[in-house]
């Protein structure tokens, strides 16, 4: 089982969303090492333009360039469903193959409504048996259900977003947590040791900010 | 009364958050024209470094450079409250002066937990009688309570986030809306005419994407 920390995660697949392409070393290592890179629709355009080759291209294909649609037709898995977004289609594609440990890159940045949508879908994927974590250039979003222990350096800034959980409490954080009812209430907490524990019934999302050595931030 | 559209808003004050500094022409015009520019704590560092001068600097001042703290002490309004963030402190500072129409710049970008926190606070400010709208480089977040009409070109992509409203319905949008229970459910709608109307009891947040002529995007 993967530890809930920034680096101790071994994805079986990487999904590339159409947000800001990350430049931090964690993300770039996976792109080199992981055989299953799934590009969400138009994200394939710039991924391929950067000299990389995806394993699959999944989505409704309305943003895919005609050239890529032609040259990469063998790896395109078109899904025209209008009820879900391309990130979710990619997660379903992988879940159907029994792939349940996924790193998502490019979930955030550029349009903020996409950012909010992509991030808030992560807890839903737990219903599919999928642990999909979004790695940005600033930190990692880890979806969780029930009691969980997390690992990161003391003094790390973390935020907790409640997705319907009740009975929430924590140890190892500077500020107490509760059953937050708005998005902002659990933001900007700080770890007091190298481990923190969250107790809850139901789902929530934890954002752990990277330490400086992982922050190749384009500020 | 201001129309609910991208450009028809006349802020009495502008708040500068510490996220990505916007480069679109709407934001830059306000910086030139508005007399009341409030920088949130450390956002003042780069604002002043860019050759501009804020009207006030509000926050807990833990991110303010010692030089600026010294040279601008006359306009610093320190608020050490640990329960609210610097954006909210700035809104309260303005609301206490009867200023209720505010444009917020730099609410998004860089750390995603700040983005989510800042954006989700906008509907709360309606309780203070404050209409605070966040203008990013991609669009505008408009908080609303009850039935409202919005104006933008047909074919504009809009997203609606529910903050406790019930009985939600809309006209002028491609996809029907309902009492969304998750963040992503109302994302990625599209306007069918130059006006759309939302009916609801309670609060919600509308994100209207800019048309191409306002999108000076640093993609």
CSV table of C-alpha atoms in Angstrom, one decimal:
chain,number,residue,atom,x,y,z
A,1,UNK,CA,0.0,0.0,0.0
A,2,UNK,CA,1.2,3.4,-0.9
A,3,UNK,CA,2.0,5.8,2.0
A,4,UNK,CA,0.2,9.0,1.9
A,5,UNK,CA,3.1,11.3,1.3
A,6,UNK,CA,4.3,13.5,-1.5
A,7,UNK,CA,6.8,11.1,-3.1
A,8,UNK,CA,5.8,7.6,-1.9
A,9,UNK,CA,3.4,6.8,-4.7
A,10,UNK,CA,3.9,4.5,-7.6
A,11,UNK,CA,1.3,5.2,-10.3
A,12,UNK,CA,0.4,2.5,-12.7
A,13,UNK,CA,-0.7,5.2,-15.1
A,14,UNK,CA,-0.4,8.9,-15.6
A,15,UNK,CA,-3.2,11.1,-17.0
A,16,UNK,CA,-2.3,14.4,-18.6
A,17,UNK,CA,-5.1,17.0,-18.4
A,18,UNK,CA,-5.2,20.2,-20.4
A,19,UNK,CA,-4.2,22.5,-17.6
A,20,UNK,CA,-0.7,23.9,-16.9
A,21,UNK,CA,1.8,21.3,-17.8
A,22,UNK,CA,3.9,20.7,-14.6
A,23,UNK,CA,7.6,21.3,-14.6
A,24,UNK,CA,8.4,19.8,-11.2
A,25,UNK,CA,10.8,16.8,-11.0
A,26,UNK,CA,8.2,14.3,-9.6
A,27,UNK,CA,6.0,14.8,-12.6
A,28,UNK,CA,8.8,14.7,-15.1
A,29,UNK,CA,10.2,11.5,-13.7
A,30,UNK,CA,6.9,9.7,-14.1
A,31,UNK,CA,6.7,10.8,-17.7
A,32,UNK,CA,10.0,9.2,-18.3
A,33,UNK,CA,9.3,6.0,-16.3
A,34,UNK,CA,5.6,5.2,-16.7
A,35,UNK,CA,4.5,3.2,-19.8
A,36,UNK,CA,0.9,4.2,-19.6
A,37,UNK,CA,0.5,7.9,-20.3
A,38,UNK,CA,-3.1,8.8,-21.1
A,39,UNK,CA,-3.6,12.2,-22.7
A,40,UNK,CA,-7.0,13.9,-22.2
A,41,UNK,CA,-8.2,14.9,-25.7
A,42,UNK,CA,-6.4,18.2,-26.6
A,43,UNK,CA,-3.7,17.7,-24.0
A,44,UNK,CA,-2.2,15.3,-26.6
A,45,UNK,CA,-1.5,18.2,-29.0
A,46,UNK,CA,1.2,19.8,-26.9
A,47,UNK,CA,2.4,16.6,-25.3
A,48,UNK,CA,3.2,15.2,-28.8
A,49,UNK,CA,4.5,18.6,-29.9
A,50,UNK,CA,6.9,18.4,-27.0
A,51,UNK,CA,8.4,15.2,-28.5
A,52,UNK,CA,6.6,12.7,-26.3
A,53,UNK,CA,4.3,9.9,-27.3
A,54,UNK,CA,1.2,9.0,-25.2
A,55,UNK,CA,0.0,5.4,-24.7
A,56,UNK,CA,-3.6,6.4,-25.2
A,57,UNK,CA,-5.6,9.6,-26.1
A,58,UNK,CA,-9.1,9.6,-24.4
A,59,UNK,CA,-11.9,12.1,-24.7
A,60,UNK,CA,-14.6,13.4,-27.0
A,61,UNK,CA,-11.8,14.4,-29.4
A,62,UNK,CA,-13.3,17.8,-30.2
A,63,UNK,CA,-10.0,19.5,-29.2
A,64,UNK,CA,-7.6,17.1,-31.0
A,65,UNK,CA,-5.8,18.5,-34.0
A,66,UNK,CA,-6.7,16.8,-37.3
A,67,UNK,CA,-3.1,15.7,-37.9
A,68,UNK,CA,-2.9,14.0,-34.5
A,69,UNK,CA,-6.3,12.4,-35.0
A,70,UNK,CA,-5.0,11.0,-38.3
A,71,UNK,CA,-1.5,10.0,-37.2
A,72,UNK,CA,-2.4,8.6,-33.8
A,73,UNK,CA,-5.8,7.0,-34.6
A,74,UNK,CA,-4.6,3.6,-33.3
A,75,UNK,CA,-4.3,4.9,-29.8
A,76,UNK,CA,-7.3,7.2,-29.7
A,77,UNK,CA,-10.2,6.0,-27.6
A,78,UNK,CA,-13.1,8.3,-28.4
A,79,UNK,CA,-15.8,8.8,-25.8
A,80,UNK,CA,-18.5,11.3,-26.8
A,81,UNK,CA,-20.3,11.3,-23.4
A,82,UNK,CA,-21.4,14.8,-22.6
A,83,UNK,CA,-22.1,14.1,-18.9
A,84,UNK,CA,-18.4,13.7,-17.9
A,85,UNK,CA,-15.2,15.5,-18.6
A,86,UNK,CA,-12.2,14.1,-20.3
A,87,UNK,CA,-10.3,13.5,-17.1
A,88,UNK,CA,-13.1,11.3,-15.9
A,89,UNK,CA,-13.3,9.4,-19.2
A,90,UNK,CA,-9.6,8.7,-18.8
A,91,UNK,CA,-10.1,7.4,-15.3
A,92,UNK,CA,-12.9,5.2,-16.4
A,93,UNK,CA,-10.8,3.8,-19.3
A,94,UNK,CA,-8.1,2.9,-16.8
A,95,UNK,CA,-10.4,1.6,-14.1
A,96,UNK,CA,-12.0,-0.8,-16.7
A,97,UNK,CA,-8.6,-2.3,-17.2
A,98,UNK,CA,-8.1,-2.8,-13.4
A,99,UNK,CA,-5.7,0.2,-13.1
A,100,UNK,CA,-6.4,1.9,-9.9
A,101,UNK,CA,-3.3,3.9,-8.9
A,102,UNK,CA,-3.1,7.0,-11.1
A,103,UNK,CA,-1.2,10.3,-11.0
A,104,UNK,CA,-2.9,13.2,-12.8
A,105,UNK,CA,-0.8,16.0,-14.2
A,106,UNK,CA,-2.1,19.2,-15.6
A,107,UNK,CA,-5.4,19.1,-13.6
A,108,UNK,CA,-4.9,22.7,-12.5
A,109,UNK,CA,-3.8,26.0,-14.1
A,110,UNK,CA,-5.3,27.9,-17.0
A,111,UNK,CA,-9.1,28.0,-16.7
A,112,UNK,CA,-10.1,28.0,-13.0
A,113,UNK,CA,-13.5,26.3,-13.6
A,114,UNK,CA,-11.6,23.4,-15.1
A,115,UNK,CA,-9.2,23.4,-12.0
A,116,UNK,CA,-12.1,23.3,-9.6
A,117,UNK,CA,-13.9,20.7,-11.6
A,118,UNK,CA,-10.9,18.4,-12.0
A,119,UNK,CA,-9.8,18.5,-8.4
A,120,UNK,CA,-13.3,18.0,-7.0
A,121,UNK,CA,-13.7,14.8,-9.0
A,122,UNK,CA,-10.8,13.0,-7.3
A,123,UNK,CA,-12.9,11.8,-4.2
A,124,UNK,CA,-15.6,10.5,-6.6
A,125,UNK,CA,-13.1,8.2,-8.2
A,126,UNK,CA,-12.7,6.3,-4.9
A,127,UNK,CA,-16.1,4.8,-5.8
A,128,UNK,CA,-14.4,3.1,-8.8
A,129,UNK,CA,-11.6,1.7,-6.5
A,130,UNK,CA,-9.3,4.4,-8.1
A,131,UNK,CA,-6.7,6.3,-6.0
A,132,UNK,CA,-6.1,9.2,-8.4
A,133,UNK,CA,-3.8,11.9,-7.1
A,134,UNK,CA,-3.3,15.3,-8.8
A,135,UNK,CA,0.3,16.5,-8.8
A,136,UNK,CA,0.6,20.2,-9.6
A,137,UNK,CA,3.7,22.4,-9.5
A,138,UNK,CA,2.8,23.4,-5.9
A,139,UNK,CA,1.6,20.3,-4.2
A,140,UNK,CA,-0.4,17.1,-4.4
A,141,UNK,CA,-4.1,16.5,-3.9
A,142,UNK,CA,-4.8,13.1,-2.2
A,143,UNK,CA,-8.4,11.9,-2.0
A,144,UNK,CA,-9.2,9.9,1.1
A,145,UNK,CA,-12.1,8.1,2.7
A,146,UNK,CA,-12.1,7.3,6.5
A,147,UNK,CA,-9.2,7.4,8.8
A,148,UNK,CA,-5.9,8.1,7.2
A,149,UNK,CA,-2.3,8.9,8.1
A,150,UNK,CA,-0.2,11.3,6.1
A,151,UNK,CA,3.5,11.9,6.0
A,152,UNK,CA,5.4,15.1,5.3
A,153,UNK,CA,8.0,17.3,7.0
A,154,UNK,CA,7.0,19.3,10.1
A,155,UNK,CA,5.9,22.7,9.2
A,156,UNK,CA,4.4,21.7,5.9
A,157,UNK,CA,1.3,23.7,4.8
A,158,UNK,CA,-1.7,21.5,4.1
A,159,UNK,CA,-5.3,22.1,3.3
A,160,UNK,CA,-8.3,19.8,3.9
A,161,UNK,CA,-11.4,19.9,1.8
A,162,UNK,CA,-14.5,18.1,3.0
A,163,UNK,CA,-16.5,16.1,0.5
A,164,UNK,CA,-19.3,15.0,2.8
A,165,UNK,CA,-17.3,13.5,5.6
A,166,UNK,CA,-18.6,13.7,9.2
A,167,UNK,CA,-16.9,13.3,12.6
A,168,UNK,CA,-13.7,14.9,11.3
A,169,UNK,CA,-10.8,15.4,13.6
A,170,UNK,CA,-7.0,15.4,13.3
A,171,UNK,CA,-3.8,15.0,15.2
A,172,UNK,CA,-0.5,16.5,14.1
A,173,UNK,CA,-2.0,19.7,12.7
A,174,UNK,CA,-1.6,23.2,14.2
A,175,UNK,CA,-5.3,24.1,13.8
A,176,UNK,CA,-8.2,21.8,14.8
A,177,UNK,CA,-10.4,20.5,12.0
A,178,UNK,CA,-14.1,19.8,12.0
A,179,UNK,CA,-16.9,18.9,9.6
A,180,UNK,CA,-16.2,21.8,7.3
A,181,UNK,CA,-19.2,23.1,5.4
A,182,UNK,CA,-17.5,25.5,3.0
A,183,UNK,CA,-14.5,25.0,0.7
A,184,UNK,CA,-12.2,27.5,2.5
A,185,UNK,CA,-12.6,26.5,6.1
A,186,UNK,CA,-9.9,23.8,6.0
A,187,UNK,CA,-7.3,25.7,4.0
A,188,UNK,CA,-3.9,26.8,5.3
A,189,UNK,CA,-3.3,24.4,8.1
A,190,UNK,CA,0.3,23.5,9.1
A,191,UNK,CA,1.8,20.1,10.3
A,192,UNK,CA,3.4,20.0,13.7
A,193,UNK,CA,5.4,16.8,13.2
A,194,UNK,CA,6.4,14.4,10.4
A,195,UNK,CA,3.0,12.6,10.5
A,196,UNK,CA,-0.6,13.8,10.7
A,197,UNK,CA,-3.7,11.7,11.0
A,198,UNK,CA,-7.2,12.6,9.9
A,199,UNK,CA,-10.2,10.7,11.4
A,200,UNK,CA,-13.5,10.9,9.5
A,201,UNK,CA,-16.5,9.0,8.2
A,202,UNK,CA,-16.6,9.7,4.5
A,203,UNK,CA,-14.6,11.4,1.9
A,204,UNK,CA,-12.3,14.4,1.9
A,205,UNK,CA,-9.3,15.8,-0.1
A,206,UNK,CA,-5.9,16.7,1.3
A,207,UNK,CA,-3.6,19.1,-0.4
A,208,UNK,CA,0.1,18.9,0.8
A,209,UNK,CA,2.3,21.6,-0.4
A,210,UNK,CA,5.7,20.6,-1.7
A,211,UNK,CA,8.8,21.4,0.2
A,212,UNK,CA,11.1,23.9,-1.5
A,213,UNK,CA,13.3,21.2,-3.2
A,214,UNK,CA,10.3,20.1,-5.3
A,215,UNK,CA,9.0,23.6,-6.1
A,216,UNK,CA,10.2,24.5,-9.6
A,217,UNK,CA,7.5,27.1,-9.6
A,218,UNK,CA,7.0,29.4,-12.6
A,219,UNK,CA,6.0,32.3,-10.3
B,1,UNK,CA,-26.9,48.7,-10.3
B,2,UNK,CA,-24.1,46.9,-12.1
B,3,UNK,CA,-25.1,44.6,-14.9
B,4,UNK,CA,-23.9,41.0,-14.4
B,5,UNK,CA,-21.5,40.9,-17.3
B,6,UNK,CA,-17.8,40.7,-17.8
B,7,UNK,CA,-17.1,44.4,-18.4
B,8,UNK,CA,-20.1,46.3,-16.9
B,9,UNK,CA,-18.7,46.6,-13.4
B,10,UNK,CA,-17.4,49.7,-11.8
B,11,UNK,CA,-15.4,48.8,-8.7
B,12,UNK,CA,-15.0,51.3,-5.9
B,13,UNK,CA,-11.8,49.4,-4.8
B,14,UNK,CA,-9.5,46.8,-6.2
B,15,UNK,CA,-7.9,44.1,-4.0
B,16,UNK,CA,-4.7,42.5,-5.0
B,17,UNK,CA,-4.2,38.9,-3.8
B,18,UNK,CA,-0.9,37.0,-3.8
B,19,UNK,CA,-1.9,34.7,-6.7
B,20,UNK,CA,-1.0,35.1,-10.4
B,21,UNK,CA,-0.9,38.8,-11.2
B,22,UNK,CA,-3.3,39.3,-14.1
B,23,UNK,CA,-2.2,40.6,-17.4
B,24,UNK,CA,-5.6,41.1,-19.1
B,25,UNK,CA,-6.7,44.6,-20.2
B,26,UNK,CA,-9.7,44.8,-17.8
B,27,UNK,CA,-7.5,44.3,-14.8
B,28,UNK,CA,-4.8,46.6,-16.0
B,29,UNK,CA,-7.3,49.4,-16.7
B,30,UNK,CA,-8.5,49.3,-13.2
B,31,UNK,CA,-5.1,49.5,-11.8
B,32,UNK,CA,-4.6,52.7,-13.7
B,33,UNK,CA,-8.0,54.2,-12.9
B,34,UNK,CA,-9.0,53.1,-9.4
B,35,UNK,CA,-7.8,55.2,-6.5
B,36,UNK,CA,-8.3,52.5,-3.9
B,37,UNK,CA,-5.9,49.6,-4.5
B,38,UNK,CA,-5.6,47.4,-1.5
B,39,UNK,CA,-2.7,44.9,-1.5
B,40,UNK,CA,-3.0,41.7,0.6
B,41,UNK,CA,0.1,41.5,2.7
B,42,UNK,CA,2.9,40.0,0.6
B,43,UNK,CA,1.2,41.0,-2.7
B,44,UNK,CA,2.4,44.5,-2.0
B,45,UNK,CA,6.1,43.4,-2.4
B,46,UNK,CA,5.8,42.7,-6.2
B,47,UNK,CA,3.1,45.4,-6.7
B,48,UNK,CA,5.5,48.0,-5.4
B,49,UNK,CA,8.4,46.4,-7.2
B,50,UNK,CA,6.4,46.8,-10.4
B,51,UNK,CA,6.5,50.6,-9.9
B,52,UNK,CA,2.9,50.9,-8.5
B,53,UNK,CA,1.8,52.2,-5.2
B,54,UNK,CA,-1.1,50.7,-3.2
B,55,UNK,CA,-3.6,52.8,-1.3
B,56,UNK,CA,-3.5,50.3,1.6
B,57,UNK,CA,-1.7,47.2,2.6
B,58,UNK,CA,-3.9,44.9,4.7
B,59,UNK,CA,-3.0,41.5,6.4
B,60,UNK,CA,-1.1,39.9,9.1
B,61,UNK,CA,2.1,41.3,7.5
B,62,UNK,CA,4.1,38.1,7.9
B,63,UNK,CA,4.9,38.1,4.2
B,64,UNK,CA,5.7,41.8,3.9
B,65,UNK,CA,9.3,42.7,3.2
B,66,UNK,CA,11.0,44.7,6.0
B,67,UNK,CA,11.8,47.5,3.6
B,68,UNK,CA,8.2,47.9,2.5
B,69,UNK,CA,7.0,47.5,6.1
B,70,UNK,CA,9.3,50.5,7.0
B,71,UNK,CA,8.7,52.7,3.9
B,72,UNK,CA,5.0,52.2,3.7
B,73,UNK,CA,4.1,52.0,7.4
B,74,UNK,CA,1.6,54.8,7.0
B,75,UNK,CA,-0.6,52.8,4.7
B,76,UNK,CA,-0.2,49.4,6.4
B,77,UNK,CA,-3.3,48.2,8.3
B,78,UNK,CA,-2.1,45.2,10.2
B,79,UNK,CA,-4.7,42.6,11.2
B,80,UNK,CA,-3.2,39.5,13.0
B,81,UNK,CA,-6.5,37.5,13.0
B,82,UNK,CA,-5.6,33.8,12.4
B,83,UNK,CA,-9.2,32.8,11.6
B,84,UNK,CA,-9.4,34.6,8.2
B,85,UNK,CA,-7.1,35.1,5.3
B,86,UNK,CA,-5.7,38.3,4.0
B,87,UNK,CA,-8.3,38.6,1.2
B,88,UNK,CA,-11.1,38.5,3.7
B,89,UNK,CA,-9.3,41.1,6.0
B,90,UNK,CA,-9.1,43.4,3.0
B,91,UNK,CA,-12.8,43.0,2.2
B,92,UNK,CA,-13.7,43.7,5.9
B,93,UNK,CA,-11.5,46.8,5.9
B,94,UNK,CA,-13.3,48.1,2.8
B,95,UNK,CA,-16.8,47.0,4.0
B,96,UNK,CA,-16.2,48.9,7.3
B,97,UNK,CA,-15.7,52.1,5.1
B,98,UNK,CA,-19.0,51.4,3.3
B,99,UNK,CA,-17.2,50.2,0.1
B,100,UNK,CA,-19.2,47.3,-1.3
B,101,UNK,CA,-18.2,47.0,-5.0
B,102,UNK,CA,-14.9,45.3,-5.2
B,103,UNK,CA,-12.8,43.8,-8.0
B,104,UNK,CA,-10.3,41.2,-6.8
B,105,UNK,CA,-7.2,40.5,-8.9
B,106,UNK,CA,-4.7,37.7,-8.2
B,107,UNK,CA,-7.2,35.5,-6.4
B,108,UNK,CA,-6.1,32.5,-8.5
B,109,UNK,CA,-3.0,30.9,-9.8
B,110,UNK,CA,0.1,29.7,-7.9
B,111,UNK,CA,-1.0,27.6,-4.9
B,112,UNK,CA,-4.3,25.8,-5.7
B,113,UNK,CA,-5.4,25.7,-2.1
B,114,UNK,CA,-5.3,29.5,-2.0
B,115,UNK,CA,-7.2,29.6,-5.3
B,116,UNK,CA,-10.0,27.4,-4.0
B,117,UNK,CA,-10.1,29.2,-0.7
B,118,UNK,CA,-10.2,32.7,-2.2
B,119,UNK,CA,-12.8,31.9,-4.8
B,120,UNK,CA,-15.2,30.2,-2.3
B,121,UNK,CA,-15.1,33.1,0.0
B,122,UNK,CA,-16.8,35.4,-2.5
B,123,UNK,CA,-20.4,34.3,-1.8
B,124,UNK,CA,-19.7,34.8,1.9
B,125,UNK,CA,-19.0,38.4,1.4
B,126,UNK,CA,-22.6,39.0,0.2
B,127,UNK,CA,-23.5,38.8,3.9
B,128,UNK,CA,-21.4,42.0,4.4
B,129,UNK,CA,-23.3,43.7,1.6
B,130,UNK,CA,-20.2,43.3,-0.6
B,131,UNK,CA,-20.2,42.4,-4.2
B,132,UNK,CA,-16.7,41.2,-4.7
B,133,UNK,CA,-15.8,39.7,-8.1
B,134,UNK,CA,-12.6,37.9,-8.9
B,135,UNK,CA,-11.2,38.8,-12.3
B,136,UNK,CA,-8.6,36.3,-13.5
B,137,UNK,CA,-6.8,36.0,-16.9
B,138,UNK,CA,-9.5,33.5,-18.0
B,139,UNK,CA,-12.7,34.9,-16.7
B,140,UNK,CA,-14.7,36.5,-13.9
B,141,UNK,CA,-16.3,34.9,-10.8
B,142,UNK,CA,-19.5,36.7,-9.9
B,143,UNK,CA,-21.2,35.8,-6.5
B,144,UNK,CA,-25.0,35.8,-6.5
B,145,UNK,CA,-27.9,35.3,-4.2
B,146,UNK,CA,-31.4,34.6,-5.6
B,147,UNK,CA,-32.6,35.2,-9.2
B,148,UNK,CA,-30.1,37.0,-11.4
B,149,UNK,CA,-29.7,37.8,-15.1
B,150,UNK,CA,-26.3,37.7,-16.7
B,151,UNK,CA,-25.0,39.1,-20.0
B,152,UNK,CA,-22.4,37.7,-22.3
B,153,UNK,CA,-22.1,36.6,-25.9
B,154,UNK,CA,-23.9,33.5,-27.1
B,155,UNK,CA,-21.6,30.5,-27.0
B,156,UNK,CA,-19.7,31.7,-24.0
B,157,UNK,CA,-18.6,28.9,-21.6
B,158,UNK,CA,-19.8,29.4,-18.1
B,159,UNK,CA,-19.7,27.4,-14.9
B,160,UNK,CA,-22.0,27.6,-11.9
B,161,UNK,CA,-21.0,26.5,-8.4
B,162,UNK,CA,-23.7,26.0,-5.8
B,163,UNK,CA,-23.1,27.4,-2.3
B,164,UNK,CA,-26.2,26.1,-0.6
B,165,UNK,CA,-28.8,27.4,-3.0
B,166,UNK,CA,-32.0,25.4,-3.6
B,167,UNK,CA,-34.6,25.4,-6.4
B,168,UNK,CA,-31.9,26.2,-9.0
B,169,UNK,CA,-32.9,26.5,-12.7
B,170,UNK,CA,-31.7,28.4,-15.6
B,171,UNK,CA,-32.8,29.7,-19.0
B,172,UNK,CA,-30.3,30.6,-21.8
B,173,UNK,CA,-27.9,27.8,-21.0
B,174,UNK,CA,-27.3,24.7,-23.2
B,175,UNK,CA,-27.4,22.2,-20.2
B,176,UNK,CA,-30.1,22.3,-17.5
B,177,UNK,CA,-28.9,23.2,-14.0
B,178,UNK,CA,-30.1,21.8,-10.7
B,179,UNK,CA,-29.3,21.9,-7.0
B,180,UNK,CA,-25.7,20.8,-7.5
B,181,UNK,CA,-24.2,18.9,-4.6
B,182,UNK,CA,-20.6,18.7,-5.8
B,183,UNK,CA,-18.2,21.3,-7.2
B,184,UNK,CA,-17.9,19.9,-10.7
B,185,UNK,CA,-21.5,19.3,-11.6
B,186,UNK,CA,-22.2,22.8,-12.8
B,187,UNK,CA,-19.0,23.3,-14.8
B,188,UNK,CA,-18.6,23.7,-18.5
B,189,UNK,CA,-22.1,25.0,-19.5
B,190,UNK,CA,-22.5,27.2,-22.6
B,191,UNK,CA,-24.8,30.2,-23.2
B,192,UNK,CA,-27.3,30.0,-26.0
B,193,UNK,CA,-28.1,33.7,-26.3
B,194,UNK,CA,-26.7,37.0,-25.1
B,195,UNK,CA,-28.5,36.7,-21.8
B,196,UNK,CA,-28.9,33.9,-19.3
B,197,UNK,CA,-31.0,33.8,-16.1
B,198,UNK,CA,-30.5,31.8,-13.0
B,199,UNK,CA,-33.3,31.2,-10.5
B,200,UNK,CA,-32.4,30.0,-7.1
B,201,UNK,CA,-33.0,30.5,-3.4
B,202,UNK,CA,-29.6,31.1,-1.8
B,203,UNK,CA,-26.1,31.7,-3.0
B,204,UNK,CA,-24.1,30.5,-5.9
B,205,UNK,CA,-21.0,31.6,-7.9
B,206,UNK,CA,-20.9,32.1,-11.7
B,207,UNK,CA,-17.7,31.9,-13.7
B,208,UNK,CA,-18.0,33.5,-17.1
B,209,UNK,CA,-15.1,32.9,-19.5
B,210,UNK,CA,-13.7,35.9,-21.3
B,211,UNK,CA,-14.1,36.2,-25.0
B,212,UNK,CA,-10.9,35.9,-27.0
B,213,UNK,CA,-10.3,39.7,-27.1
B,214,UNK,CA,-9.9,39.8,-23.3
B,215,UNK,CA,-7.8,36.7,-23.1
B,216,UNK,CA,-4.2,37.7,-22.9
B,217,UNK,CA,-3.4,34.3,-21.5
B,218,UNK,CA,0.1,33.3,-20.5
B,219,UNK,CA,-0.5,29.7,-21.6
